[in-house]
Short mmCIF file of C-alpha atoms and ligand atoms in Angstrom, two decimals:
data_model
loop_
_atom_site.label_atom_id
_atom_site.label_comp_id
_atom_site.label_asym_id
_atom_site.label_seq_id
_atom_site.Cartn_x
_atom_site.Cartn_y
_atom_site.Cartn_z
CA UNK M 1 47.93 -28.17 -30.17
CA UNK M 2 44.50 -25.95 -30.03
CA UNK M 3 43.20 -25.32 -26.62
CA UNK M 4 40.43 -27.31 -27.34
CA UNK M 5 42.31 -30.43 -28.26
CA UNK M 6 43.86 -30.41 -24.80
CA UNK M 7 40.27 -29.31 -22.96
CA UNK M 8 40.59 -32.25 -21.18
CA UNK M 9 44.24 -33.06 -19.67
CA UNK M 10 43.84 -36.52 -19.07
CA UNK M 11 47.58 -36.53 -18.92
CA UNK M 12 49.67 -33.37 -18.04
CA UNK M 13 53.30 -33.02 -17.26
CA UNK M 14 54.20 -30.70 -14.47
CA UNK M 15 57.02 -29.73 -12.54
CA UNK M 16 58.83 -32.68 -13.20
CA UNK M 17 55.75 -35.19 -12.49
CA UNK M 18 52.81 -36.53 -14.36
CA UNK M 19 49.74 -35.63 -13.45
CA UNK M 20 46.81 -37.91 -14.25
CA UNK M 21 43.29 -37.13 -13.52
CA UNK M 22 41.89 -39.68 -11.46
CA UNK M 23 39.26 -41.04 -13.58
CA UNK M 24 38.04 -43.30 -10.85
CA UNK M 25 36.08 -40.35 -9.25
CA UNK M 26 34.58 -38.86 -11.65
CA UNK M 27 32.40 -37.16 -12.30
CA UNK M 28 31.69 -36.70 -8.47
CA UNK M 29 35.06 -35.13 -8.04
CA UNK M 30 37.78 -33.60 -10.49
CA UNK M 31 41.17 -33.76 -9.12
CA UNK M 32 44.48 -34.70 -10.36
CA UNK M 33 46.80 -37.48 -8.68
CA UNK M 34 51.12 -36.68 -9.08
CA UNK M 35 52.95 -39.53 -10.10
CA UNK M 36 57.08 -39.78 -9.99
CA UNK M 37 58.05 -43.22 -11.02
CA UNK M 38 57.06 -46.44 -13.17
CA UNK M 39 55.72 -47.96 -10.14
CA UNK M 40 53.30 -45.45 -9.30
CA UNK M 41 52.34 -44.88 -12.82
CA UNK M 42 51.90 -49.22 -13.11
CA UNK M 43 49.69 -48.41 -9.95
CA UNK M 44 47.96 -45.74 -11.43
CA UNK M 45 47.50 -47.77 -14.90
CA UNK M 46 46.08 -50.83 -12.90
CA UNK M 47 44.02 -49.19 -10.66
CA UNK M 48 42.16 -47.32 -13.37
CA UNK M 49 43.40 -43.73 -12.02
CA UNK M 50 43.81 -43.71 -16.15
CA UNK M 51 42.04 -46.10 -18.46
CA UNK M 52 41.31 -46.52 -22.06
CA UNK M 53 43.77 -47.89 -24.74
CA UNK M 54 45.92 -44.90 -25.83
CA UNK M 55 46.44 -42.93 -22.26
CA UNK M 56 47.46 -45.96 -21.23
CA UNK M 57 50.22 -46.43 -23.68
CA UNK M 58 51.18 -42.25 -23.34
CA UNK M 59 50.93 -42.88 -19.29
CA UNK M 60 53.59 -46.14 -19.66
CA UNK M 61 56.21 -43.85 -21.69
CA UNK M 62 55.89 -41.24 -18.87
CA UNK M 63 56.51 -44.06 -16.16
CA UNK M 64 59.95 -45.03 -17.95
CA UNK M 65 60.89 -41.06 -18.32
CA UNK M 66 59.65 -40.69 -14.53
CA UNK M 67 61.91 -43.50 -13.44
CA UNK M 68 65.12 -42.29 -16.20
CA UNK M 69 64.93 -39.20 -14.18
CA UNK M 70 64.67 -40.83 -10.71
CA UNK M 71 67.37 -43.07 -10.91
CA UNK M 72 69.71 -40.43 -13.24
CA UNK M 73 72.38 -40.41 -10.29
CA UNK M 74 72.72 -44.13 -9.75
CA UNK M 75 75.73 -46.48 -11.41
CA UNK M 76 74.94 -47.47 -15.24
CA UNK M 77 74.52 -50.54 -14.30
CA UNK M 78 71.71 -49.88 -11.26
CA UNK M 79 70.12 -47.25 -13.99
CA UNK M 80 69.98 -49.92 -16.92
CA UNK M 81 68.15 -52.63 -13.79
CA UNK M 82 66.08 -50.09 -12.87
CA UNK M 83 64.43 -49.06 -16.38
CA UNK M 84 64.09 -52.97 -16.96
CA UNK M 85 62.23 -53.04 -13.83
CA UNK M 86 60.13 -50.33 -15.06
CA UNK M 87 58.81 -51.24 -17.68
CA UNK M 88 58.55 -55.08 -16.92
CA UNK M 89 55.84 -53.47 -13.86
CA UNK M 90 54.36 -51.06 -16.43
CA UNK M 91 54.10 -54.15 -18.89
CA UNK M 92 52.41 -56.00 -16.27
CA UNK M 93 50.02 -53.39 -15.42
CA UNK M 94 46.95 -54.04 -17.54
CA UNK M 95 47.05 -57.01 -19.99
CA UNK M 96 44.40 -55.98 -23.11
CA UNK M 97 44.97 -52.83 -24.71
CA UNK M 98 48.17 -53.55 -26.94
CA UNK M 99 49.08 -49.79 -26.82
CA UNK M 100 50.52 -50.37 -23.39
CA UNK M 101 53.25 -53.22 -25.18
CA UNK M 102 53.56 -50.77 -28.13
CA UNK M 103 54.45 -47.96 -26.29
CA UNK M 104 56.82 -49.59 -24.29
CA UNK M 105 58.37 -51.79 -27.46
CA UNK M 106 58.77 -47.83 -28.57
CA UNK M 107 60.75 -46.36 -25.74
CA UNK M 108 62.86 -48.81 -25.29
CA UNK M 109 63.75 -48.54 -29.01
CA UNK M 110 64.73 -44.97 -28.48
CA UNK M 111 66.71 -46.45 -25.21
CA UNK M 112 68.25 -48.83 -26.76
CA UNK M 113 69.91 -46.22 -29.45
CA UNK M 114 71.58 -44.16 -26.98
CA UNK M 115 74.17 -46.30 -25.90
CA UNK M 116 77.09 -44.45 -24.72
CA UNK M 117 75.14 -41.62 -23.46
CA UNK M 118 74.97 -40.39 -20.07
CA UNK M 119 71.93 -41.08 -17.61
CA UNK M 120 70.89 -37.47 -17.53
CA UNK M 121 70.90 -37.55 -20.95
CA UNK M 122 69.00 -40.73 -21.63
CA UNK M 123 66.25 -39.61 -19.28
CA UNK M 124 65.62 -36.23 -21.07
CA UNK M 125 65.63 -37.99 -24.47
CA UNK M 126 63.20 -40.54 -23.06
CA UNK M 127 60.91 -37.47 -21.36
CA UNK M 128 61.38 -35.72 -25.17
CA UNK M 129 59.70 -39.43 -26.59
CA UNK M 130 56.73 -39.39 -24.05
CA UNK M 131 55.79 -35.89 -25.09
CA UNK M 132 55.73 -36.33 -28.57
CA UNK M 133 53.69 -39.30 -27.81
CA UNK M 134 51.11 -37.51 -26.31
CA UNK M 135 50.91 -34.99 -29.34
CA UNK M 136 51.03 -37.68 -31.67
CA UNK M 137 48.30 -38.89 -30.27
CA UNK M 138 46.12 -36.12 -30.34
CA UNK M 139 47.22 -35.27 -34.04
CA UNK M 140 46.35 -38.96 -34.68
CA UNK M 141 42.81 -38.45 -32.70
CA UNK M 142 42.05 -35.76 -34.83
CA UNK M 143 43.11 -37.47 -38.25
CA UNK M 144 40.34 -39.97 -37.25
CA UNK M 145 38.24 -37.82 -36.40
CA UNK M 146 37.64 -36.06 -39.76
CA UNK M 147 37.80 -39.69 -41.76
CA UNK M 148 35.06 -41.07 -38.80
CA UNK M 149 32.89 -37.70 -39.13
CA UNK M 150 32.34 -38.37 -42.81
CA UNK M 151 30.56 -41.31 -42.08
CA UNK M 152 27.97 -39.48 -39.82
CA UNK M 153 24.92 -37.85 -41.54
CA UNK M 154 23.68 -34.48 -40.75
CA UNK M 155 21.63 -35.45 -37.55
CA UNK M 156 22.66 -38.86 -36.99
CA UNK M 157 22.13 -40.47 -33.39
CA UNK M 158 25.06 -42.25 -32.63
CA UNK M 159 25.22 -45.15 -29.95
CA UNK M 160 28.90 -45.62 -28.35
CA UNK M 161 29.90 -48.07 -25.33
CA UNK M 162 32.55 -47.21 -22.73
CA UNK M 163 34.58 -44.04 -22.79
CA UNK M 164 36.76 -43.77 -25.80
CA UNK M 165 37.19 -39.80 -25.93
CA UNK M 166 39.51 -37.48 -24.33
CA UNK M 167 40.13 -39.43 -20.94
CA UNK M 168 40.85 -42.56 -22.63
CA UNK M 169 43.65 -40.72 -24.86
CA UNK M 170 45.84 -37.82 -24.62
CA UNK M 171 43.24 -35.58 -25.85
CA UNK M 172 39.96 -35.47 -28.39
CA UNK M 173 39.40 -39.03 -28.33
CA UNK M 174 38.94 -41.69 -30.52
CA UNK M 175 35.03 -42.57 -30.90
CA UNK M 176 34.59 -38.98 -29.25
CA UNK M 177 36.92 -37.29 -31.06
CA UNK M 178 34.58 -38.65 -34.23
CA UNK M 179 31.64 -36.76 -32.37
CA UNK M 180 34.15 -33.97 -31.68
CA UNK M 181 35.19 -33.38 -35.34
CA UNK M 182 31.37 -33.61 -36.74
CA UNK M 183 30.19 -31.46 -34.74
CA UNK M 184 32.96 -29.57 -35.23
CA UNK M 185 32.63 -29.45 -38.72
CA UNK M 186 28.87 -27.94 -38.55
CA UNK M 187 26.38 -31.24 -38.10
CA UNK M 188 24.51 -32.05 -35.92
CA UNK M 189 24.88 -35.10 -34.07
CA UNK M 190 23.74 -36.80 -30.78
CA UNK M 191 25.49 -39.19 -28.60
CA UNK M 192 23.39 -42.38 -26.65
CA UNK M 193 25.95 -43.72 -23.97
CA UNK M 194 25.86 -46.94 -22.91
CA UNK M 195 26.45 -46.29 -19.01
CA UNK M 196 29.28 -49.76 -19.48
CA UNK M 197 28.60 -51.80 -16.37
CA UNK M 198 30.57 -52.57 -14.39
CA UNK M 199 32.94 -49.84 -13.99
CA UNK M 200 30.17 -47.25 -15.42
CA UNK M 201 32.84 -45.81 -18.27
CA UNK M 202 29.96 -44.58 -20.44
CA UNK M 203 27.50 -42.97 -17.48
CA UNK M 204 30.62 -41.33 -15.79
CA UNK M 205 32.80 -40.23 -18.31
CA UNK M 206 31.19 -40.51 -21.63
CA UNK M 207 28.27 -38.57 -20.38
CA UNK M 208 30.48 -35.91 -18.59
CA UNK M 209 33.13 -34.93 -21.46
CA UNK M 210 30.44 -34.88 -23.86
CA UNK M 211 28.03 -32.73 -21.13
CA UNK M 212 31.10 -30.42 -20.99
CA UNK M 213 30.97 -29.82 -24.75
CA UNK M 214 27.12 -29.17 -24.98
CA UNK M 215 27.06 -32.33 -27.40
CA UNK M 216 23.69 -33.92 -26.83
CA UNK M 217 23.81 -36.55 -25.09
CA UNK M 218 21.72 -39.62 -23.76
CA UNK M 219 22.39 -41.94 -21.35
CA UNK M 220 20.78 -45.49 -21.43
CA UNK M 221 21.41 -48.67 -19.53
CA UNK M 222 23.14 -51.55 -21.59
CA UNK M 223 20.43 -53.66 -21.57
CA UNK M 224 18.65 -50.58 -23.65
CA UNK M 225 20.25 -50.60 -26.83
CA UNK M 226 18.64 -53.30 -28.47
CA UNK M 227 15.20 -51.60 -27.46
CA UNK M 228 16.42 -48.65 -28.76
CA UNK M 229 17.67 -49.84 -32.03
CA UNK M 230 14.40 -51.76 -33.16
CA UNK M 231 12.24 -48.17 -32.24
CA UNK M 232 14.57 -47.15 -35.15
CA UNK M 233 16.30 -44.50 -32.41
CA UNK M 234 19.75 -45.41 -33.38
CA UNK M 235 21.60 -44.52 -36.94
CA UNK M 236 25.27 -45.73 -36.17
CA UNK M 237 27.46 -47.33 -33.71
CA UNK M 238 30.85 -45.79 -33.15
CA UNK M 239 33.56 -47.61 -30.52
CA UNK M 240 36.58 -47.61 -29.91
CA UNK M 241 39.10 -50.78 -29.40
CA UNK M 242 41.87 -52.28 -27.12
CA UNK M 243 43.43 -54.41 -29.79
CA UNK M 244 42.88 -55.42 -32.91
CA UNK M 245 44.04 -58.48 -34.18
CA UNK M 246 45.05 -59.38 -37.92
CA UNK M 247 42.13 -60.59 -39.41
CA UNK M 248 40.00 -57.31 -38.11
CA UNK M 249 38.34 -58.88 -34.63
CA UNK M 250 38.32 -56.28 -32.33
CA UNK M 251 38.65 -56.46 -28.48
CA UNK M 252 36.81 -53.57 -26.76
CA UNK M 253 34.91 -52.92 -23.30
CA UNK M 254 32.63 -55.71 -22.39
CA UNK M 255 29.28 -55.60 -23.73
CA UNK M 256 30.67 -54.35 -27.27
CA UNK M 257 30.22 -57.71 -28.94
CA UNK M 258 26.26 -57.60 -27.48
CA UNK M 259 26.19 -54.03 -29.55
CA UNK M 260 27.54 -55.08 -32.44
CA UNK M 261 25.27 -58.22 -32.54
CA UNK M 262 22.34 -55.92 -32.08
CA UNK M 263 23.78 -53.49 -34.73
CA UNK M 264 23.89 -56.65 -37.44
CA UNK M 265 20.21 -57.73 -36.34
CA UNK M 266 18.83 -53.94 -37.28
CA UNK M 267 21.47 -53.42 -40.33
CA UNK M 268 22.78 -50.22 -38.64
CA UNK M 269 26.66 -49.34 -39.12
CA UNK M 270 29.16 -50.65 -36.34
CA UNK M 271 32.28 -48.44 -36.61
CA UNK M 272 35.65 -49.11 -34.46
CA UNK M 273 37.37 -45.88 -34.31
CA UNK M 274 41.12 -47.12 -34.44
CA UNK M 275 44.84 -45.96 -34.22
CA UNK M 276 47.36 -48.39 -36.32
CA UNK M 277 48.92 -48.82 -32.72
CA UNK M 278 45.60 -50.56 -31.16
CA UNK M 279 46.39 -53.17 -34.33
CA UNK M 280 48.18 -56.33 -33.54
CA UNK M 281 49.33 -58.48 -36.82
CA UNK M 282 51.05 -60.86 -33.75
CA UNK M 283 47.76 -62.17 -33.22
CA UNK M 284 46.15 -64.23 -35.33
CA UNK M 285 42.08 -63.34 -34.48
CA UNK M 286 40.76 -62.52 -31.43
CA UNK M 287 40.75 -65.70 -29.46
CA UNK M 288 44.62 -64.78 -29.25
CA UNK M 289 43.77 -61.54 -27.07
CA UNK M 290 44.44 -61.80 -24.11
CA UNK M 291 41.36 -60.61 -21.86
CA UNK M 292 41.29 -59.28 -18.45
CA UNK M 293 39.65 -60.40 -15.43
CA UNK M 294 38.85 -57.63 -13.05
CA UNK M 295 37.43 -58.23 -9.32
CA UNK M 296 34.37 -59.68 -8.35
CA UNK M 297 33.96 -56.52 -6.00
CA UNK M 298 33.03 -54.44 -9.45
CA UNK M 299 30.26 -56.95 -10.17
CA UNK M 300 28.85 -57.46 -7.09
CA UNK M 301 28.21 -54.02 -6.90
CA UNK M 302 29.41 -50.29 -6.60
CA UNK M 303 32.45 -48.62 -4.69
CA UNK M 304 31.32 -49.31 -0.91
CA UNK M 305 27.64 -50.30 -2.30
CA UNK M 306 27.64 -53.88 -2.28
CA UNK M 307 24.31 -55.22 -3.45
CA UNK M 308 24.86 -58.47 -4.18
CA UNK M 309 24.58 -61.96 -1.95
CA UNK M 310 27.70 -62.67 -0.32
CA UNK M 311 29.05 -65.93 -1.23
CA UNK M 312 27.73 -65.82 -4.76
CA UNK M 313 30.46 -66.46 -7.55
CA UNK M 314 31.28 -63.91 -10.08
CA UNK M 315 33.19 -63.72 -13.49
CA UNK M 316 34.21 -60.17 -14.38
CA UNK M 317 35.82 -60.42 -18.20
CA UNK M 318 36.62 -56.93 -18.67
CA UNK M 319 36.80 -56.83 -22.75
CA UNK M 320 35.17 -59.15 -25.13
CA UNK M 321 35.89 -59.65 -28.69
CA UNK M 322 33.92 -58.57 -31.94
CA UNK M 323 34.19 -60.59 -34.85
CA UNK M 324 35.45 -59.06 -37.38
CA UNK M 325 32.29 -60.14 -39.73
CA UNK M 326 30.19 -57.62 -37.64
CA UNK M 327 32.30 -54.62 -37.98
CA UNK M 328 31.38 -52.46 -40.97
CA UNK M 329 34.58 -50.21 -40.90
CA UNK M 330 37.67 -49.38 -38.83
CA UNK M 331 38.32 -45.66 -38.97
CA UNK M 332 42.05 -45.06 -38.69
CA UNK M 333 44.37 -42.17 -39.30
CA UNK M 334 44.82 -43.34 -42.59
CA UNK M 335 41.72 -44.23 -43.80
CA UNK M 336 38.44 -45.90 -43.47
CA UNK M 337 38.89 -49.67 -43.66
CA UNK M 338 35.69 -51.25 -44.86
CA UNK M 339 34.78 -54.65 -44.03
CA UNK M 340 38.31 -55.01 -42.64
CA UNK M 341 39.91 -58.67 -42.65
CA UNK M 342 44.29 -59.97 -42.76
CA UNK M 343 44.56 -58.81 -46.00
CA UNK M 344 43.12 -55.59 -45.59
CA UNK M 345 45.18 -54.80 -42.65
CA UNK M 346 48.23 -56.21 -43.57
CA UNK M 347 48.24 -54.08 -46.78
CA UNK M 348 47.68 -51.16 -44.41
CA UNK M 349 51.03 -52.11 -42.29
CA UNK M 350 52.88 -52.70 -45.78
CA UNK M 351 51.74 -49.00 -46.75
CA UNK M 352 53.65 -47.53 -44.07
CA UNK M 353 55.00 -44.35 -45.05
O1 MRU L 1 39.01 -50.85 -19.08
P1 MRU L 1 38.85 -49.33 -19.88
O2 MRU L 1 38.60 -48.46 -19.20
O3 MRU L 1 40.50 -49.17 -20.08
O4 MRU L 1 38.50 -50.16 -21.24
C1 MRU L 1 38.45 -48.79 -22.37
C2 MRU L 1 37.55 -49.23 -23.54
O5 MRU L 1 37.65 -50.29 -23.52
C3 MRU L 1 38.13 -48.25 -24.40
O6 MRU L 1 36.61 -48.46 -25.47
C4 MRU L 1 39.33 -48.70 -25.42
O7 MRU L 1 40.61 -48.12 -24.75
C5 MRU L 1 39.49 -47.68 -26.68
S1 MRU L 1 39.63 -45.80 -25.44
C6 MRU L 1 40.32 -44.97 -27.44
#
């Protein structure tokens, strides 16, 4: 694994524990929190210490490995019950990003294949799998980065929404990984980051990542994107995703749909960087994707600074769905899928090696 791929170590294994950068306090404070149980990791995911679809998936895999290690001295029955409870807690932490469930299914399959092995050996094997998932995520992001970079002309000014960077993955990033790969390939690109209300992943996390790497970045509030597009100041949109339905509809951070509509209006390509683990063929279209509704406090203000009138009613859906017809292309680790559809997505999985 190259050093640059892990410049930002969102998740790291230290002294038998999982360390996660506390993304709630970035960029003011850079600190790691340490976890040693599935319940702890589930709470870290729920409370947004770690966020971003691929990062959540890898964190969950470590969560189960930690639980196995913690319970290895228990009876066979307690161990099995404990891991089942761990999986339940992790699965209940956040509903929208399918990578969480994809990762839990994967580690469950590994565990199921180990019948007859002692608890300690199961714990070792689950930890190996989590390490492999972390390394694999970075390889996948690198592959998507190379495909995606080919879509960006030299000098492109690219809008992104939320944070689909190293912080949202095991490293490199999906949408921001494309920017990193384009820069690595010698292209001059500049990033326009939507601030991404209400949790401010764009202002706090994307801007921070790009500043760290000296990739030119301009921060705008979410309601400025249309103006910038109308003035010819945006050449492409590149976002990540939390779940893509079988027909190509894309769930991503709330506000993404608005950007996609604007991009269509202005004939600007709208790209989605999407590892295969984010495609969910079990949901036919975007209307079946569960959308997380978060606490009203996030909309009423930010942290202790609450600016809205007490007593006002609030909606706080954390994600929205962009219909496939607004998506120019999905960028996967296996190549670029233009005009995603049920046909093209099922063909992608039929061709799985
Ligand atoms: O609520 P978050 O911060 O977990 O939402 C994250 C996003 O919407 C990202 O765009 C998505 O997970 C893709 S991350 C590579």
